[in-house]
Amino acid sequence: MRNIKRGSATLTLLWFCLLAGSGWVMPGQAKVVENLFSAEVEVSSQSRTERQQAIRQAFQQVVIKLTGLPSVTDNQAIRTAQRQVNDYLLQYGYKTSAAGLRLTARFDERKVKRLLADNNLPYWGRRRPELLLWVARENEEGRRQLVGSRDESVFTQQLRFFAGQAGIPIQLPLQDLNDAMTVSATDVWGRFLAPVRQAGQRYDADGFVIARISYNADPEAEQELAVWTLNWSAYIDQQRLSGEVSAASQDWLAEPFVQQLQQQLAAAFSVTRSAEKNLIALPITIKRLSDWRDIIALESFLESIVSVNSVTLTRYSTEQSEFLIEVQGSADHLLQSIQLDGRLQLEQVSPFINPDEEQTPSYIWVSQ
């Protein structure tokens, strides 16, 4: 039997403190990533042997995209599932482009999610923060420039490709006159947040990354060994992530950077659903649900959050409705998802509330 605890006054007041007191401001909404359960693999033919191998590779890509863990492929349950990959496969097909022949495979969402849950593996859902990437790139002579959306270097092409594979929504700045008047390569290189934040206000993003690509050479080596380093920091609400990767070529920095970013994002936003003993029931009040379409949209959004086990409408009126949300583990992941989505705005709470009285969080629904 599930052990479901009702949220206490302390927990509900914590909700208000986390959101109302933190001053979080997000200009955009979390991006709903499509094709999360699909992947593409390059093939040389449509033979049965190569097809099965490619489908297994696609399944591996999907599992990494869902968990953010490259090491998940060493998990015994995942390795077994790969050998039985047709049990998870919904459809496959081929497409030809300038890049060659590719196989596309789509897998059963319900079965894959159950596989992760049954084996206590994390799951990072469709709703993911979209990131604006400010990248200052240094060349061998030490000159620095910002990487913009019109840049078609190998690094930028690789960046877009691997971010797409990882299910990370990204943008690059336009680098037009407005950007040039607000932020410079020096600002990004020095991690001066004020101009970066100001320039980013025009973009519909949920957070931003500041990265610098630097060139280092070993003067003591018999042959000059070029080493390129990408040092990065990400800012998403109150989340602060950072890392550094290196490669022998600037073009090769994109893949390890995206992998490192993916792992840290997944660790921050994924949840594990297998331990149902930690279920809690949280009541919330929603205002301005004008009709059944708003109710369906709200319930669909809440049920899409990985940590939410169920949503129950307990009372409805056009002025104020009440819901009971069954949450896995803690309210943290639910709070992050609500804040990223932006359609639920928390009402301000009086500082004179009696902490001994249970208070239900109250939100205003902002329909799109």
Coordinates of C-alpha atoms in Angstrom, one line a residue:
M1 CA 0.0 0.0 0.0
R2 CA 1.2 3.5 -0.8
N3 CA 2.3 5.6 2.1
I4 CA 0.9 9.0 1.2
K5 CA 1.4 11.9 3.6
R6 CA -0.5 15.2 3.4
G7 CA 1.7 18.2 3.2
S8 CA 2.0 20.1 6.5
A9 CA 1.8 23.8 7.2
T10 CA 5.6 23.9 7.3
L11 CA 5.9 22.4 3.8
T12 CA 3.3 24.7 2.2
L13 CA 4.9 27.7 3.8
L14 CA 8.2 26.5 2.4
W15 CA 6.6 26.7 -1.0
F16 CA 5.9 30.4 -0.5
C17 CA 9.3 31.1 0.9
L18 CA 11.1 29.4 -2.0
L19 CA 9.2 31.2 -4.7
A20 CA 7.9 34.5 -3.3
G21 CA 11.1 35.2 -1.3
S22 CA 13.6 34.1 -3.9
G23 CA 12.8 36.8 -6.5
W24 CA 13.0 34.4 -9.4
V25 CA 12.2 36.0 -12.7
M26 CA 12.0 33.9 -15.8
P27 CA 11.1 35.6 -19.1
G28 CA 10.3 32.4 -21.0
Q29 CA 8.6 29.0 -20.5
A30 CA 10.3 25.7 -20.3
K31 CA 10.5 24.2 -23.8
V32 CA 8.5 21.0 -24.4
V33 CA 11.0 18.8 -26.2
E34 CA 9.5 16.7 -29.0
N35 CA 10.8 13.4 -30.2
L36 CA 12.3 12.6 -26.8
F37 CA 11.7 8.9 -27.4
S38 CA 13.2 9.0 -31.0
A39 CA 16.7 8.9 -32.3
E40 CA 18.6 8.8 -35.6
V41 CA 21.6 6.7 -36.5
E42 CA 23.7 6.9 -39.6
V43 CA 23.8 3.6 -41.6
S44 CA 25.4 2.4 -44.8
S45 CA 22.7 0.1 -46.0
Q46 CA 19.2 -1.2 -45.2
S47 CA 20.3 -4.7 -44.4
R48 CA 18.6 -6.5 -41.6
T49 CA 21.8 -6.9 -39.6
E50 CA 22.7 -3.3 -39.8
R51 CA 19.1 -2.3 -39.1
Q52 CA 19.1 -4.2 -35.8
Q53 CA 22.4 -2.7 -34.8
A54 CA 21.2 0.8 -35.6
I55 CA 18.0 0.3 -33.7
R56 CA 20.0 -0.8 -30.6
Q57 CA 22.2 2.3 -31.0
A58 CA 19.1 4.5 -31.3
F59 CA 17.6 2.9 -28.1
Q60 CA 20.9 3.7 -26.3
Q61 CA 20.7 7.3 -27.4
V62 CA 17.1 7.6 -26.2
V63 CA 18.0 6.2 -22.7
I64 CA 20.9 8.6 -22.4
K65 CA 18.7 11.5 -23.4
L66 CA 16.1 10.5 -20.8
T67 CA 18.6 9.9 -17.9
G68 CA 21.5 12.2 -18.8
L69 CA 23.8 9.4 -17.8
P70 CA 26.2 8.0 -20.5
S71 CA 27.1 5.3 -18.0
V72 CA 23.5 4.1 -18.0
T73 CA 24.4 1.8 -21.0
D74 CA 26.4 -0.3 -18.5
N75 CA 23.3 -1.0 -16.4
Q76 CA 22.4 -4.7 -16.7
A77 CA 18.7 -4.0 -17.2
I78 CA 19.4 -1.5 -20.0
R79 CA 21.8 -4.0 -21.7
T80 CA 19.1 -6.7 -21.4
A81 CA 16.5 -4.3 -22.9
Q82 CA 18.9 -3.6 -25.8
R83 CA 19.1 -7.3 -26.6
Q84 CA 15.3 -7.3 -26.6
V85 CA 15.0 -3.9 -28.3
N86 CA 12.1 -4.9 -30.6
D87 CA 9.9 -5.2 -27.5
Y88 CA 10.3 -1.4 -27.1
L89 CA 10.2 -0.4 -30.7
L90 CA 7.2 1.4 -32.2
Q91 CA 8.4 2.1 -35.7
Y92 CA 11.5 2.8 -37.8
G93 CA 12.2 4.3 -41.1
Y94 CA 14.9 5.6 -43.4
K95 CA 15.7 9.0 -44.8
T96 CA 18.4 10.2 -47.2
S97 CA 20.0 13.6 -47.1
A98 CA 23.3 15.2 -48.1
A99 CA 24.7 13.6 -44.9
G100 CA 23.8 10.1 -46.2
L101 CA 21.4 7.4 -45.2
R102 CA 20.0 7.5 -41.7
L103 CA 17.7 5.2 -39.7
T104 CA 15.0 6.8 -37.5
A105 CA 13.6 4.8 -34.6
R106 CA 10.8 5.6 -32.2
F107 CA 10.2 3.7 -29.0
D108 CA 7.2 3.1 -26.7
E109 CA 7.2 5.9 -24.1
R110 CA 5.2 3.9 -21.5
K111 CA 7.5 0.8 -21.7
V112 CA 10.7 2.8 -21.6
K113 CA 9.6 4.9 -18.6
R114 CA 8.5 1.7 -16.8
L115 CA 12.0 0.3 -17.5
L116 CA 13.6 3.3 -15.9
A117 CA 11.3 3.3 -12.9
D118 CA 11.6 -0.5 -12.3
N119 CA 15.3 -0.2 -12.1
N120 CA 15.5 3.0 -10.0
L121 CA 17.0 5.0 -12.9
P122 CA 16.4 8.8 -13.2
Y123 CA 14.0 10.2 -15.8
W124 CA 14.3 13.8 -17.2
G125 CA 10.9 14.6 -18.9
R126 CA 9.9 16.6 -21.9
R127 CA 9.7 20.0 -20.1
R128 CA 13.3 21.3 -20.2
P129 CA 14.8 24.8 -19.7
E130 CA 15.8 26.5 -23.0
L131 CA 19.2 28.0 -22.7
L132 CA 20.7 31.1 -24.3
L133 CA 24.4 30.4 -25.0
W134 CA 26.9 33.3 -24.8
V135 CA 30.2 32.0 -26.2
A136 CA 33.3 34.1 -26.4
R137 CA 35.9 32.4 -28.7
E138 CA 39.6 33.1 -28.7
N139 CA 41.8 32.3 -31.7
E140 CA 45.5 31.5 -31.8
E141 CA 46.5 35.1 -31.8
G142 CA 44.4 35.9 -28.7
R143 CA 41.6 37.8 -30.5
R144 CA 38.2 37.2 -29.1
Q145 CA 34.7 37.3 -30.7
L146 CA 31.2 36.2 -29.7
V147 CA 29.5 33.3 -31.5
G148 CA 26.2 34.3 -32.9
S149 CA 23.2 32.5 -34.5
R150 CA 24.5 33.0 -38.0
D151 CA 27.9 31.4 -37.2
E152 CA 28.3 28.2 -39.4
S153 CA 31.7 27.0 -38.0
V154 CA 32.2 23.3 -37.4
F155 CA 32.0 24.0 -33.7
T156 CA 28.6 25.7 -34.0
Q157 CA 27.2 23.0 -36.2
Q158 CA 28.4 20.3 -33.8
L159 CA 27.0 22.3 -30.9
R160 CA 23.5 22.3 -32.5
F161 CA 23.7 18.7 -33.5
F162 CA 24.8 17.3 -30.1
A163 CA 22.4 19.6 -28.2
G164 CA 19.6 18.2 -30.3
Q165 CA 20.7 14.6 -29.7
A166 CA 20.8 15.3 -25.9
G167 CA 17.3 17.0 -25.9
I168 CA 18.7 20.3 -24.7
P169 CA 16.9 23.3 -26.2
I170 CA 19.5 26.0 -27.0
Q171 CA 19.6 29.4 -28.7
L172 CA 22.6 31.5 -29.8
P173 CA 22.3 35.3 -29.7
L174 CA 21.5 37.2 -32.9
Q175 CA 24.7 39.3 -32.6
D176 CA 22.9 42.3 -34.2
L177 CA 23.3 46.0 -33.4
N178 CA 21.1 45.6 -30.2
D179 CA 23.4 42.9 -28.8
A180 CA 26.5 44.7 -29.9
M181 CA 25.5 47.8 -28.0
T182 CA 24.7 45.9 -24.8
V183 CA 27.2 43.1 -24.4
S184 CA 30.8 42.5 -25.7
A185 CA 33.2 39.6 -26.0
T186 CA 35.0 41.1 -23.0
D187 CA 31.8 41.0 -20.9
V188 CA 31.3 37.4 -21.7
W189 CA 35.0 36.5 -21.2
G190 CA 35.0 38.2 -17.8
R191 CA 31.6 36.8 -16.8
F192 CA 30.1 40.2 -16.2
L193 CA 26.5 39.2 -15.5
A194 CA 24.8 42.6 -15.7
P195 CA 25.3 43.2 -19.4
V196 CA 24.7 39.6 -20.2
R197 CA 21.4 39.6 -18.3
Q198 CA 20.3 42.8 -20.0
A199 CA 21.1 41.6 -23.5
G200 CA 19.2 38.3 -22.8
Q201 CA 16.0 40.0 -21.8
R202 CA 14.9 40.2 -25.5
Y203 CA 15.2 36.4 -25.9
D204 CA 12.5 33.9 -24.8
A205 CA 14.9 31.7 -22.8
D206 CA 14.7 30.1 -19.3
G207 CA 18.4 30.5 -18.5
F208 CA 21.7 31.3 -20.0
V209 CA 25.2 29.9 -20.3
I210 CA 28.4 31.9 -20.3
A211 CA 31.3 30.0 -22.0
R212 CA 34.8 31.0 -23.1
I213 CA 36.9 29.0 -25.6
S214 CA 40.6 29.6 -25.0
Y215 CA 43.8 28.5 -26.8
N216 CA 46.7 27.1 -24.9
A217 CA 50.0 25.8 -26.3
D218 CA 52.7 23.8 -24.5
P219 CA 55.9 25.8 -25.2
E220 CA 58.1 23.0 -23.8
A221 CA 56.8 20.4 -26.2
E222 CA 59.1 19.4 -29.1
Q223 CA 56.1 19.9 -31.4
E224 CA 53.7 22.6 -30.4
L225 CA 50.6 20.8 -29.0
A226 CA 47.5 22.9 -29.3
V227 CA 45.0 22.4 -26.5
W228 CA 41.6 24.1 -26.6
T229 CA 39.6 24.6 -23.5
L230 CA 35.9 25.5 -23.0
N231 CA 35.1 26.8 -19.6
W232 CA 31.4 27.3 -18.9
S233 CA 28.8 28.4 -16.3
A234 CA 25.0 28.1 -16.5
Y235 CA 22.4 30.2 -14.7
I236 CA 18.9 28.8 -14.5
D237 CA 16.7 30.3 -11.8
Q238 CA 18.8 29.7 -8.6
Q239 CA 20.6 26.8 -10.2
R240 CA 24.3 27.4 -10.8
L241 CA 26.1 24.8 -12.9
S242 CA 29.7 24.9 -14.2
G243 CA 32.4 22.8 -15.9
E244 CA 35.3 22.7 -18.2
V245 CA 36.3 20.5 -21.2
S246 CA 39.4 20.3 -23.4
A247 CA 40.2 19.0 -26.9
A248 CA 43.0 19.0 -29.4
S249 CA 40.8 21.1 -31.8
Q250 CA 38.3 23.8 -31.2
D251 CA 35.9 21.9 -33.4
W252 CA 35.9 18.9 -31.0
L253 CA 34.8 20.9 -28.0
A254 CA 31.1 20.8 -28.6
E255 CA 30.5 17.1 -27.9
P256 CA 32.2 16.9 -24.5
F257 CA 30.6 20.3 -23.5
V258 CA 27.1 19.2 -24.3
Q259 CA 27.7 15.8 -22.5
Q260 CA 28.9 17.6 -19.4
L261 CA 26.0 20.1 -19.6
Q262 CA 23.5 17.3 -20.1
Q263 CA 24.7 15.4 -17.1
Q264 CA 24.4 18.4 -14.8
L265 CA 21.0 19.5 -16.1
A266 CA 19.6 16.0 -15.7
A267 CA 21.0 15.7 -12.2
A268 CA 19.2 19.0 -11.4
F269 CA 15.9 18.3 -13.1
S270 CA 15.4 14.5 -13.2
V271 CA 13.6 12.4 -10.6
T272 CA 13.4 8.7 -9.8
R273 CA 9.9 7.3 -9.7
S274 CA 10.4 3.8 -8.3
A275 CA 10.2 4.6 -4.6
E276 CA 6.5 5.2 -4.1
K277 CA 6.9 5.1 -0.3
N278 CA 7.7 8.8 -0.4
L279 CA 4.5 10.0 -1.8
I280 CA 3.0 13.2 -0.3
A281 CA -0.4 14.8 -1.0
L282 CA -0.3 18.6 -1.5
P283 CA -3.4 20.7 -1.7
I284 CA -3.3 23.9 -3.9
T285 CA -5.8 26.5 -4.9
I286 CA -6.0 27.8 -8.5
K287 CA -7.8 31.0 -9.5
R288 CA -9.1 32.2 -12.9
L289 CA -9.9 28.8 -14.4
S290 CA -12.6 30.1 -16.6
D291 CA -13.9 26.9 -18.2
W292 CA -13.2 23.2 -18.8
R293 CA -10.5 24.0 -21.4
D294 CA -8.4 25.7 -18.7
I295 CA -8.9 22.7 -16.3
I296 CA -7.8 20.2 -19.0
A297 CA -4.8 22.4 -19.8
L298 CA -3.8 22.8 -16.2
E299 CA -4.2 19.0 -15.4
S300 CA -2.3 18.1 -18.5
F301 CA 0.6 20.4 -17.5
L302 CA 0.7 19.1 -13.9
E303 CA 0.5 15.4 -15.0
S304 CA 3.4 16.0 -17.4
I305 CA 5.7 16.8 -14.4
V306 CA 7.7 13.6 -13.7
S307 CA 7.4 13.9 -9.9
V308 CA 3.6 14.2 -10.0
N309 CA 1.8 10.9 -9.5
S310 CA -1.8 12.1 -9.8
V311 CA -3.9 15.3 -9.9
T312 CA -7.4 15.4 -8.4
L313 CA -9.9 18.3 -8.8
T314 CA -11.6 18.5 -5.4
R315 CA -13.6 21.7 -5.8
Y316 CA -14.4 23.9 -8.8
S317 CA -15.7 27.4 -9.3
T318 CA -14.7 30.1 -11.8
E319 CA -13.3 32.2 -9.0
Q320 CA -11.3 29.6 -7.2
S321 CA -10.7 25.8 -7.6
E322 CA -9.0 23.3 -5.4
F323 CA -6.7 20.4 -6.4
L324 CA -4.9 17.7 -4.6
I325 CA -1.5 16.8 -6.1
E326 CA 0.2 13.5 -5.2
V327 CA 3.9 14.2 -5.5
Q328 CA 6.9 11.8 -5.5
G329 CA 9.6 12.5 -2.9
S330 CA 9.5 16.2 -2.3
A331 CA 8.0 19.4 -3.7
D332 CA 11.3 20.7 -5.2
H333 CA 10.9 19.2 -8.7
L334 CA 7.3 20.3 -8.8
L335 CA 8.3 23.9 -7.8
Q336 CA 10.9 24.0 -10.5
S337 CA 8.5 22.8 -13.2
I338 CA 5.8 25.3 -12.2
Q339 CA 8.3 28.2 -12.2
L340 CA 9.7 27.2 -15.6
D341 CA 6.3 26.9 -17.2
G342 CA 5.1 30.3 -16.1
R343 CA 1.4 29.7 -16.5
L344 CA 0.9 29.4 -12.7
Q345 CA 1.7 32.6 -10.8
L346 CA 2.0 32.4 -7.1
E347 CA 0.0 34.8 -5.1
Q348 CA 1.9 36.8 -2.5
V349 CA 1.5 35.7 1.1
S350 CA 1.2 38.0 4.1
P351 CA 4.3 37.8 6.4
F352 CA 1.8 37.8 9.4
I353 CA 0.5 34.3 8.7
N354 CA 0.3 32.2 11.8
P355 CA 2.9 29.3 11.2
D356 CA 0.7 27.0 13.3
E357 CA -2.2 27.3 10.8
E358 CA -2.0 25.2 7.6
Q359 CA -1.9 27.4 4.5
T360 CA -2.7 26.1 1.0
P361 CA -0.6 27.6 -1.8
S362 CA -2.7 29.8 -4.0
Y363 CA -1.9 30.3 -7.7
I364 CA -3.3 32.4 -10.6
W365 CA -3.7 30.6 -13.9
V366 CA -2.5 32.6 -16.8
S367 CA -3.9 31.0 -19.9
Q368 CA -2.0 31.2 -23.2

